[in-house]
Amino acid sequence: MNTIKQLTIICCMLISSVLILHAAEPAKHLFILSGQSNMAGLDPKISFTPAVEAAFGKDNVTVVLDAQGGQPIRRWYKEWKPEVGREVVNQKPLLIGDLYQRLMKSVKSSTKGLDYDTVTFFWMQGERDAKESHGEVYAKSLQGIIDQLKKDLNKEDLNFVIGRLSDYDLDNKVGPHWTMVRDAQVQVAESSPSGAWVNTDDLNDGLCKKGKMYKNDLHYSVEGYKEFGKRLANEAIQLIENDGFPVNEQPVIRLWPIDQIGGEANYLKEKSEDRGEGKTTYRNVKDPHLVVSQVESKTPTPAVIYCPGGSYKQVSPVQGYIEWFNSLGFTVFTLKYTVPNDREAAFRDIQRAMRLVRHNAKKWNIDPKQLGLVGTSAGGHLSARLSQNYTESAYASIDEADSQSCEPQFVFLRSAAYLASKNKGSTIAKEFLLNNKVAPTLLLYSKDDHHFVKGGIAYAAALEKAGFPVKLLLYEKGGHSMKGVDWHTDAKSWIDTLGLDLN
């Protein structure tokens, strides 16, 4: 072998080794926390840092907190100007942007020139601006701080999480612009797919650090601060996952706070098995979540939450269904609900999923009034159950999202299982009470789906008798999987009758 050829081989091997090492290197994440007293009062080590370290690894996380109580937003936003007629008086010198400079020094000192794959900024402030009646320029000022960070950190894809002002002064007595600032914070957060906000209305009751009992106080209780840290971390984790760290084919929306799924050990816990033909089975889902398959559109689109089958023992989404609904113009949220063998947990999951999707409709560019359900097999039972029991309170409210309705606008059921009181039975199951209005429903079955077709026929008859819009389509052969059945044309015709704004 000649010398040139040997050198070429050696160089290729070295380059390959470098690439492999680089690919294996875990992503690094920087978290920057700033604001007024409620951020200054947060100890990240109690609940925030443990959560992000559990998600990404202790060695891959840097947390920087620089906050100061009682300060207006102008001390962070370098180009702050008051609205006309609300100039600041009796404050000389008027400090503008100085706390931002201090924050950047803290960031520089903590990061020591390291490069980070993601940067997330957290902001809890606004009490002072509400009190000084500067709510009219608050949104512009907050967006200005975010833009400053993007430029100074060279991170156009910067994520940010805003703590919304609490319910301390909803009548605007202490701070004339309290509710205006609250609204501005939500506006900024929801204007960007890289933004999020957390509710703090329930954090200001209970025992404070000095042993005093708080009731709707300006500041948070001991437990309130602990929960605040968790909420900030949970939103950040979700934003980072949506950026592809760790790599996901589509963005992921976790349904529950980490402490409600059994702790960090269950974080996105599941076992998967590729079964071919675009079908993957997931078992032992401990951290239920939605996987987003979004369609591109300049205007809000209809959407569906897709509940795959799996006998309530596993969750087995079929890629073909997702792609078909995408092709029609639907954004699809695939629900990996709790399994195995916990129908009540799965029902809580689907209620929460509907509310979270509606709450974040702007973020995902969907029309919350055109949100439906698609269910197959056991997922069909779960979808049908929600379509009749959407007023039932399956869990205690967690946050602002739970004020949303979980009623679907339409229901698409293919080979839905367990609609009858028993397999092969013709009496509908006891959970279908027909007490509420039921959305337009389509049922698709093969006649040789011997275990479940009778239940589908009985369910359709019950809906029709109760006066609810329903369509039942039966095909000669195909079994439970409806293999080889061309149901798409008929299903598309039914969808066309719903009057949805499909592009």
Coordinates of C-alpha atoms in Angstrom, one line a residue:
M1 CA 0.0 0.0 0.0
N2 CA 1.5 3.3 -1.0
T3 CA 2.1 6.2 1.5
I4 CA -0.6 8.5 0.1
K5 CA -3.2 5.8 0.3
Q6 CA -2.2 5.0 3.9
L7 CA -2.4 8.6 4.9
T8 CA -5.8 9.0 3.3
I9 CA -7.1 6.0 5.3
I10 CA -5.7 7.3 8.6
C11 CA -7.2 10.7 8.0
C12 CA -10.6 9.2 7.3
M13 CA -10.4 7.1 10.4
L14 CA -9.5 10.2 12.5
I15 CA -12.3 12.3 11.1
S16 CA -14.8 9.5 11.7
S17 CA -13.6 9.2 15.3
V18 CA -14.1 12.9 15.8
L19 CA -17.6 12.8 14.3
I20 CA -18.6 9.9 16.4
L21 CA -17.3 11.5 19.6
H22 CA -19.1 14.8 18.6
A23 CA -22.4 13.0 17.9
A24 CA -22.2 11.2 21.2
E25 CA -21.6 14.3 23.2
P26 CA -24.7 15.3 25.1
A27 CA -26.4 18.6 24.6
K28 CA -25.6 21.5 27.0
H29 CA -28.4 23.7 28.4
L30 CA -28.2 27.1 30.0
F31 CA -31.0 28.4 32.2
I32 CA -31.2 32.1 33.2
L33 CA -33.6 33.3 35.9
S34 CA -34.3 36.9 36.6
G35 CA -36.9 39.4 37.8
Q36 CA -38.2 40.9 41.1
S37 CA -38.7 39.6 44.6
N38 CA -40.6 36.4 43.7
M39 CA -37.8 35.3 41.5
A40 CA -35.2 36.5 44.1
G41 CA -37.1 34.4 46.7
L42 CA -36.8 31.2 44.6
D43 CA -34.0 28.8 45.6
P44 CA -33.4 26.8 42.4
K45 CA -31.6 24.0 44.3
I46 CA -34.9 23.0 46.0
S47 CA -37.0 22.1 43.0
F48 CA -35.9 23.8 39.8
T49 CA -32.4 22.5 39.3
P50 CA -33.1 18.9 40.4
A51 CA -35.9 18.7 37.7
V52 CA -33.7 20.0 34.8
E53 CA -30.8 17.9 35.9
A54 CA -33.0 14.8 36.0
A55 CA -34.1 15.6 32.5
F56 CA -30.8 16.4 30.9
G57 CA -28.0 15.2 33.3
K58 CA -26.2 17.1 36.0
D59 CA -23.1 17.8 33.9
N60 CA -25.2 19.2 31.0
V61 CA -27.0 22.0 32.9
T62 CA -26.0 25.5 34.1
V63 CA -28.4 27.6 36.2
V64 CA -27.9 31.3 36.6
L65 CA -30.1 33.4 38.9
D66 CA -29.8 37.1 39.2
A67 CA -32.9 39.0 40.5
Q68 CA -33.6 42.0 42.7
G69 CA -36.8 42.7 44.6
G70 CA -38.9 45.8 44.0
Q71 CA -37.5 46.8 40.6
P72 CA -39.3 48.0 37.5
I73 CA -38.7 46.4 34.1
R74 CA -36.8 49.5 32.8
R75 CA -33.8 48.4 34.8
W76 CA -33.5 45.5 32.5
Y77 CA -34.8 46.9 29.2
K78 CA -32.2 49.3 27.8
E79 CA -34.5 51.2 25.5
W80 CA -37.4 51.6 27.9
K81 CA -39.7 54.6 27.5
P82 CA -42.9 55.4 29.4
E83 CA -46.2 55.9 27.7
V84 CA -47.1 59.5 27.0
G85 CA -48.3 61.2 30.1
R86 CA -46.9 58.7 32.5
E87 CA -43.3 59.9 32.9
V88 CA -41.4 58.8 35.9
V89 CA -41.0 61.5 38.5
N90 CA -39.0 61.8 41.8
Q91 CA -36.5 59.2 40.7
K92 CA -33.0 60.6 40.0
P93 CA -31.0 59.3 38.5
L94 CA -33.4 57.2 36.5
L95 CA -31.8 53.8 36.2
I96 CA -32.4 52.1 32.9
G97 CA -30.8 48.8 31.8
D98 CA -28.3 48.6 34.7
L99 CA -29.7 45.3 36.1
Y100 CA -29.6 43.7 32.6
Q101 CA -25.8 44.5 32.5
R102 CA -25.5 42.9 36.0
L103 CA -27.4 39.9 34.7
M104 CA -25.1 39.5 31.7
K105 CA -22.0 39.7 34.0
S106 CA -23.5 36.9 36.1
V107 CA -24.1 34.8 32.9
K108 CA -20.6 35.4 31.6
S109 CA -19.1 34.5 35.0
S110 CA -21.1 31.3 35.3
T111 CA -20.7 30.1 31.7
K112 CA -16.9 30.8 31.3
G113 CA -17.1 31.0 27.5
L114 CA -18.8 27.6 27.1
D115 CA -21.1 27.0 24.1
Y116 CA -24.7 25.9 24.9
D117 CA -27.1 24.0 22.6
T118 CA -30.1 25.7 24.2
V119 CA -30.7 28.8 26.3
T120 CA -33.9 29.3 28.3
F121 CA -34.7 32.6 30.0
F122 CA -37.1 32.8 33.0
W123 CA -38.8 36.0 34.0
M124 CA -40.9 36.7 37.1
Q125 CA -41.5 40.5 37.5
G126 CA -44.2 43.1 37.0
E127 CA -45.4 44.1 40.4
R128 CA -43.5 47.4 40.4
D129 CA -44.7 48.3 36.9
A130 CA -48.3 47.5 37.8
K131 CA -48.0 49.8 40.8
E132 CA -46.4 52.6 38.7
S133 CA -49.1 52.2 36.0
H134 CA -46.7 51.3 33.2
G135 CA -48.7 48.4 31.9
E136 CA -49.2 50.0 28.5
V137 CA -45.6 49.6 27.6
Y138 CA -45.0 46.3 29.5
A139 CA -45.4 43.9 26.6
K140 CA -43.0 45.9 24.4
S141 CA -40.5 46.1 27.2
L142 CA -40.6 42.4 28.0
Q143 CA -40.2 41.5 24.4
G144 CA -37.3 44.0 24.3
I145 CA -35.5 42.1 27.0
I146 CA -35.9 38.8 25.2
D147 CA -34.6 40.4 22.0
Q148 CA -31.6 41.8 23.9
L149 CA -30.8 38.4 25.1
K150 CA -31.1 36.8 21.7
K151 CA -28.6 39.4 20.3
D152 CA -26.1 39.4 23.1
L153 CA -26.1 35.6 23.5
N154 CA -26.3 35.0 19.7
K155 CA -29.3 32.8 20.3
E156 CA -32.2 33.6 17.9
D157 CA -33.8 30.3 19.1
L158 CA -33.8 31.4 22.7
N159 CA -36.6 29.9 24.8
F160 CA -38.4 31.9 27.5
V161 CA -40.8 31.1 30.3
I162 CA -42.7 33.9 32.1
G163 CA -44.2 33.7 35.5
R164 CA -47.5 35.5 35.3
L165 CA -48.4 37.9 38.2
S166 CA -50.5 36.2 40.8
D167 CA -54.1 36.9 41.8
Y168 CA -52.9 39.2 44.6
D169 CA -54.4 42.4 43.2
L170 CA -57.0 41.4 40.6
D171 CA -59.1 44.5 41.5
N172 CA -56.2 46.8 40.7
K173 CA -56.2 48.6 44.0
V174 CA -52.5 48.4 44.9
G175 CA -51.3 48.3 41.3
P176 CA -53.6 50.1 38.9
H177 CA -52.2 48.1 36.0
W178 CA -52.0 44.7 37.7
T179 CA -54.4 42.9 35.3
M180 CA -52.9 44.8 32.4
V181 CA -49.4 43.5 33.2
R182 CA -50.8 40.0 33.7
D183 CA -52.4 40.1 30.2
A184 CA -49.2 41.5 28.7
Q185 CA -47.2 38.6 30.1
V186 CA -49.5 36.0 28.6
Q187 CA -49.6 37.9 25.3
V188 CA -45.8 37.8 24.9
A189 CA -45.5 34.2 25.9
E190 CA -48.2 33.0 23.5
S191 CA -46.9 35.1 20.6
S192 CA -44.0 32.8 20.1
P193 CA -43.6 29.0 19.8
S194 CA -40.5 29.4 21.9
G195 CA -42.4 31.0 24.8
A196 CA -44.5 29.7 27.7
W197 CA -46.0 31.0 30.9
V198 CA -46.8 29.6 34.3
N199 CA -49.8 30.3 36.5
T200 CA -48.9 31.5 40.1
D201 CA -52.4 32.2 41.4
D202 CA -52.3 29.3 43.8
L203 CA -48.7 29.9 45.2
N204 CA -49.4 32.7 47.6
D205 CA -51.3 30.9 50.3
G206 CA -49.7 28.9 53.2
L207 CA -46.8 29.1 55.6
C208 CA -44.0 31.6 54.5
K209 CA -40.3 31.3 55.2
K210 CA -40.6 33.5 58.4
G211 CA -43.4 31.2 59.8
K212 CA -46.3 33.5 59.0
M213 CA -49.4 32.2 57.3
Y214 CA -50.0 33.8 53.9
K215 CA -53.4 34.3 52.4
N216 CA -53.4 35.7 48.8
D217 CA -50.1 37.5 49.6
L218 CA -47.8 39.4 47.2
H219 CA -45.2 36.7 47.8
Y220 CA -45.3 33.0 47.8
S221 CA -45.4 30.4 50.6
V222 CA -42.6 27.9 51.2
E223 CA -44.6 25.3 49.2
G224 CA -45.5 27.9 46.7
Y225 CA -41.8 28.6 45.9
K226 CA -41.2 24.9 45.6
E227 CA -44.1 24.5 43.2
F228 CA -43.0 27.6 41.3
G229 CA -39.6 26.0 40.6
K230 CA -41.2 22.8 39.4
R231 CA -43.5 24.7 37.0
L232 CA -40.7 26.7 35.5
A233 CA -38.6 23.6 35.0
N234 CA -41.5 21.6 33.4
E235 CA -42.2 24.3 30.9
A236 CA -38.5 24.6 30.0
I237 CA -38.2 20.9 29.6
Q238 CA -41.1 20.8 27.2
L239 CA -39.8 23.8 25.1
I240 CA -36.3 22.1 24.9
E241 CA -37.8 18.8 23.8
N242 CA -39.7 20.7 21.1
D243 CA -36.4 22.0 19.9
G244 CA -35.2 18.5 19.5
F245 CA -33.1 18.0 22.6
P246 CA -33.2 15.1 23.2
V247 CA -34.0 14.3 19.6
N248 CA -37.6 13.6 18.9
E249 CA -39.2 13.3 15.4
Q250 CA -42.0 15.6 16.6
P251 CA -42.5 18.0 19.5
V252 CA -43.7 16.4 22.8
I253 CA -46.3 17.9 25.2
R254 CA -46.1 16.3 28.6
L255 CA -49.5 16.2 30.4
W256 CA -48.7 16.3 34.0
P257 CA -46.2 17.9 36.5
I258 CA -43.4 15.6 37.4
D259 CA -44.6 14.9 40.9
Q260 CA -47.9 13.6 39.6
I261 CA -46.3 10.8 37.6
G262 CA -44.3 9.3 40.4
G263 CA -41.2 11.5 40.2
E264 CA -38.2 12.0 38.0
A265 CA -37.6 8.2 37.7
N266 CA -40.7 8.0 35.5
Y267 CA -39.9 11.0 33.2
L268 CA -41.0 10.1 29.7
K269 CA -40.8 6.5 30.8
E270 CA -42.0 3.9 28.3
K271 CA -40.8 0.8 26.4
S272 CA -41.1 0.7 22.6
E273 CA -41.1 -2.0 20.0
D274 CA -41.0 -1.4 16.2
R275 CA -43.6 -3.7 14.7
G276 CA -43.1 -2.7 11.1
E277 CA -45.6 -1.2 8.6
G278 CA -45.4 2.2 10.3
K279 CA -46.5 0.8 13.7
T280 CA -44.7 1.1 17.0
T281 CA -46.0 -0.3 20.3
Y282 CA -45.4 1.5 23.5
R283 CA -45.6 -0.3 26.8
N284 CA -45.4 0.9 30.5
V285 CA -46.2 4.5 29.7
K286 CA -45.6 6.3 33.0
D287 CA -45.4 9.9 31.8
P288 CA -48.3 10.3 29.4
H289 CA -47.8 12.8 26.6
L290 CA -48.8 14.1 23.2
V291 CA -46.6 13.9 20.1
V292 CA -47.3 16.7 17.7
S293 CA -47.5 16.3 13.9
Q294 CA -48.2 19.8 12.7
V295 CA -49.3 20.9 9.3
E296 CA -48.1 24.2 7.8
S297 CA -50.7 26.8 7.3
K298 CA -50.9 30.6 7.4
T299 CA -54.3 30.4 9.2
P300 CA -55.4 28.2 12.2
T301 CA -56.2 24.7 11.2
P302 CA -58.6 22.0 12.5
A303 CA -56.9 19.4 14.7
V304 CA -57.4 16.0 16.2
I305 CA -56.2 14.1 19.2
Y306 CA -55.4 10.6 18.0
C307 CA -56.0 7.8 20.6
P308 CA -54.4 4.6 19.3
G309 CA -55.4 1.2 20.3
G310 CA -53.7 -1.5 22.3
S311 CA -56.2 -3.1 24.6
Y312 CA -55.4 -0.6 27.4
K313 CA -52.2 -2.7 27.8
Q314 CA -50.1 -0.8 25.3
V315 CA -50.4 2.1 22.9
S316 CA -49.8 1.3 19.2
P317 CA -50.1 4.4 16.9
V318 CA -50.2 3.8 13.2
Q319 CA -48.2 6.3 11.2
G320 CA -50.5 5.9 8.2
Y321 CA -53.5 7.4 10.2
I322 CA -51.3 10.4 11.2
E323 CA -50.2 11.0 7.7
W324 CA -53.7 10.7 6.2
F325 CA -55.2 13.3 8.6
N326 CA -52.1 15.5 8.0
S327 CA -52.8 15.3 4.2
L328 CA -56.3 16.5 4.8
G329 CA -55.1 19.6 6.7
F330 CA -55.4 18.4 10.3
T331 CA -52.6 18.9 12.9
V332 CA -52.5 15.6 14.8
F333 CA -51.7 15.2 18.5
T334 CA -51.0 11.5 19.2
L335 CA -51.9 10.7 22.7
K336 CA -49.7 8.2 24.5
Y337 CA -51.9 7.6 27.5
T338 CA -51.2 5.7 30.7
V339 CA -50.8 1.9 30.3
P340 CA -51.1 -0.8 31.3
N341 CA -54.5 -1.6 32.7
D342 CA -55.6 1.8 34.1
R343 CA -58.6 3.1 32.3
E344 CA -59.3 5.8 34.8
A345 CA -55.8 7.2 34.4
A346 CA -56.2 7.1 30.7
F347 CA -59.5 9.0 31.0
R348 CA -57.7 11.7 33.1
D349 CA -55.0 11.8 30.4
I350 CA -57.5 12.4 27.5
Q351 CA -59.3 15.2 29.5
R352 CA -56.0 16.9 30.3
A353 CA -54.8 16.5 26.7
M354 CA -57.9 18.2 25.2
R355 CA -57.5 21.1 27.6
L356 CA -53.8 21.6 27.0
V357 CA -54.2 21.6 23.3
R358 CA -57.0 24.2 23.5
H359 CA -55.0 26.3 25.9
N360 CA -52.1 26.3 23.5
A361 CA -54.1 26.7 20.4
K362 CA -52.2 29.8 19.2
K363 CA -48.8 28.2 19.8
W364 CA -49.8 25.3 17.5
N365 CA -51.8 27.4 15.1
I366 CA -55.0 25.4 15.5
D367 CA -58.6 26.5 15.8
P368 CA -59.7 25.4 19.3
K369 CA -63.3 25.3 18.1
Q370 CA -62.4 22.7 15.5
L371 CA -60.7 20.1 17.7
G372 CA -61.9 16.5 17.4
L373 CA -61.0 13.0 18.5
V374 CA -59.8 10.0 16.4
G375 CA -59.8 6.7 18.2
T376 CA -59.0 3.1 17.2
S377 CA -59.8 0.0 19.1
A378 CA -59.2 0.7 22.9
G379 CA -58.5 4.3 21.9
G380 CA -61.9 4.4 20.3
H381 CA -63.5 3.4 23.6
L382 CA -61.5 6.2 25.3
S383 CA -62.6 8.7 22.7
A384 CA -66.2 7.7 22.9
R385 CA -66.1 7.9 26.7
L386 CA -64.9 11.4 26.6
S387 CA -67.4 12.4 24.0
Q388 CA -70.2 11.7 26.5
N389 CA -68.4 12.5 29.8
Y390 CA -66.6 15.7 29.1
T391 CA -68.3 17.5 32.0
E392 CA -67.1 15.0 34.5
S393 CA -64.2 16.2 36.8
A394 CA -61.8 13.4 36.5
Y395 CA -59.0 15.2 38.4
A396 CA -58.4 18.3 40.4
S397 CA -57.5 21.5 38.5
I398 CA -53.7 22.0 38.1
D399 CA -53.3 25.3 36.2
E400 CA -54.9 27.7 33.8
A401 CA -55.3 25.1 31.1
D402 CA -57.8 23.2 33.1
S403 CA -60.3 26.1 32.7
Q404 CA -60.7 24.9 29.1
S405 CA -63.5 22.6 27.9
C406 CA -62.5 19.0 26.9
E407 CA -65.6 18.6 24.7
P408 CA -64.7 17.4 21.2
Q409 CA -66.3 18.9 18.1
F410 CA -66.4 15.6 16.2
V411 CA -65.5 12.0 16.9
F412 CA -64.0 9.5 14.4
L413 CA -64.0 5.9 15.7
R414 CA -62.4 3.0 13.7
S415 CA -62.9 -0.5 15.1
A416 CA -63.7 0.9 18.5
A417 CA -63.5 -1.7 21.2
Y418 CA -65.5 -2.2 24.5
L419 CA -68.5 -0.1 23.5
A420 CA -70.7 -3.0 24.5
S421 CA -71.1 -4.1 28.1
K422 CA -69.3 -7.3 27.2
N423 CA -67.4 -8.7 24.2
K424 CA -69.7 -9.7 21.4
G425 CA -72.6 -8.1 23.3
S426 CA -75.2 -5.8 21.9
T427 CA -75.9 -3.7 25.0
I428 CA -73.9 -0.5 25.3
A429 CA -71.5 -0.2 28.3
K430 CA -72.6 1.5 31.5
E431 CA -70.2 4.5 31.0
F432 CA -72.2 5.7 28.0
L433 CA -75.0 7.5 29.8
L434 CA -76.1 9.8 27.0
N435 CA -76.6 12.6 29.5
N436 CA -74.7 15.2 27.5
K437 CA -74.8 16.4 23.9
V438 CA -72.7 14.1 21.8
A439 CA -70.7 15.5 18.9
P440 CA -71.1 14.2 15.3
T441 CA -69.7 10.6 15.4
L442 CA -68.5 8.3 12.6
L443 CA -68.0 4.6 13.3
L444 CA -66.1 2.3 10.9
Y445 CA -66.1 -1.5 11.3
S446 CA -65.6 -4.7 9.3
K447 CA -68.5 -7.1 9.7
D448 CA -66.0 -9.9 10.6
D449 CA -64.6 -7.9 13.6
H450 CA -66.5 -10.5 15.7
H451 CA -65.5 -9.2 19.1
F452 CA -66.5 -5.6 18.7
V453 CA -68.8 -4.9 15.7
K454 CA -72.0 -5.7 17.6
G455 CA -71.0 -3.1 20.2
G456 CA -70.4 -0.6 17.5
I457 CA -73.8 -1.2 16.0
A458 CA -75.5 -0.9 19.4
Y459 CA -73.6 2.3 20.2
A460 CA -74.6 3.8 16.8
A461 CA -78.3 2.8 17.4
A462 CA -78.2 4.4 20.9
L463 CA -76.9 7.7 19.6
E464 CA -79.4 7.8 16.8
K465 CA -82.3 7.0 19.2
A466 CA -81.1 9.8 21.5
G467 CA -81.1 12.2 18.5
F468 CA -77.4 12.7 18.1
P469 CA -75.7 12.8 14.7
V470 CA -74.1 9.5 13.9
K471 CA -73.0 7.5 10.8
L472 CA -72.1 3.8 10.9
L473 CA -70.2 2.3 8.0
L474 CA -69.8 -1.5 7.7
Y475 CA -67.5 -3.3 5.4
E476 CA -67.7 -7.0 4.5
K477 CA -64.2 -8.2 5.4
G478 CA -61.1 -6.9 7.1
G479 CA -61.2 -8.0 10.7
H480 CA -60.4 -5.8 13.6
S481 CA -57.5 -4.2 11.8
M482 CA -59.7 -3.5 8.7
K483 CA -56.7 -4.7 6.7
G484 CA -57.3 -4.2 3.0
V485 CA -60.4 -2.1 3.5
D486 CA -60.6 1.2 1.6
W487 CA -62.5 3.3 4.1
H488 CA -60.7 6.6 3.3
T489 CA -63.1 7.8 0.6
D490 CA -66.2 7.3 2.8
A491 CA -64.5 8.8 5.8
K492 CA -63.4 11.9 3.8
S493 CA -67.0 12.3 2.6
W494 CA -68.2 12.3 6.2
I495 CA -65.4 14.8 7.2
D496 CA -66.6 17.1 4.4
T497 CA -70.0 17.3 6.1
L498 CA -68.6 18.8 9.3
G499 CA -67.9 22.2 7.7
L500 CA -64.3 22.4 8.9
D501 CA -61.8 25.0 7.6
L502 CA -59.5 22.6 5.9
N503 CA -56.8 24.0 3.5

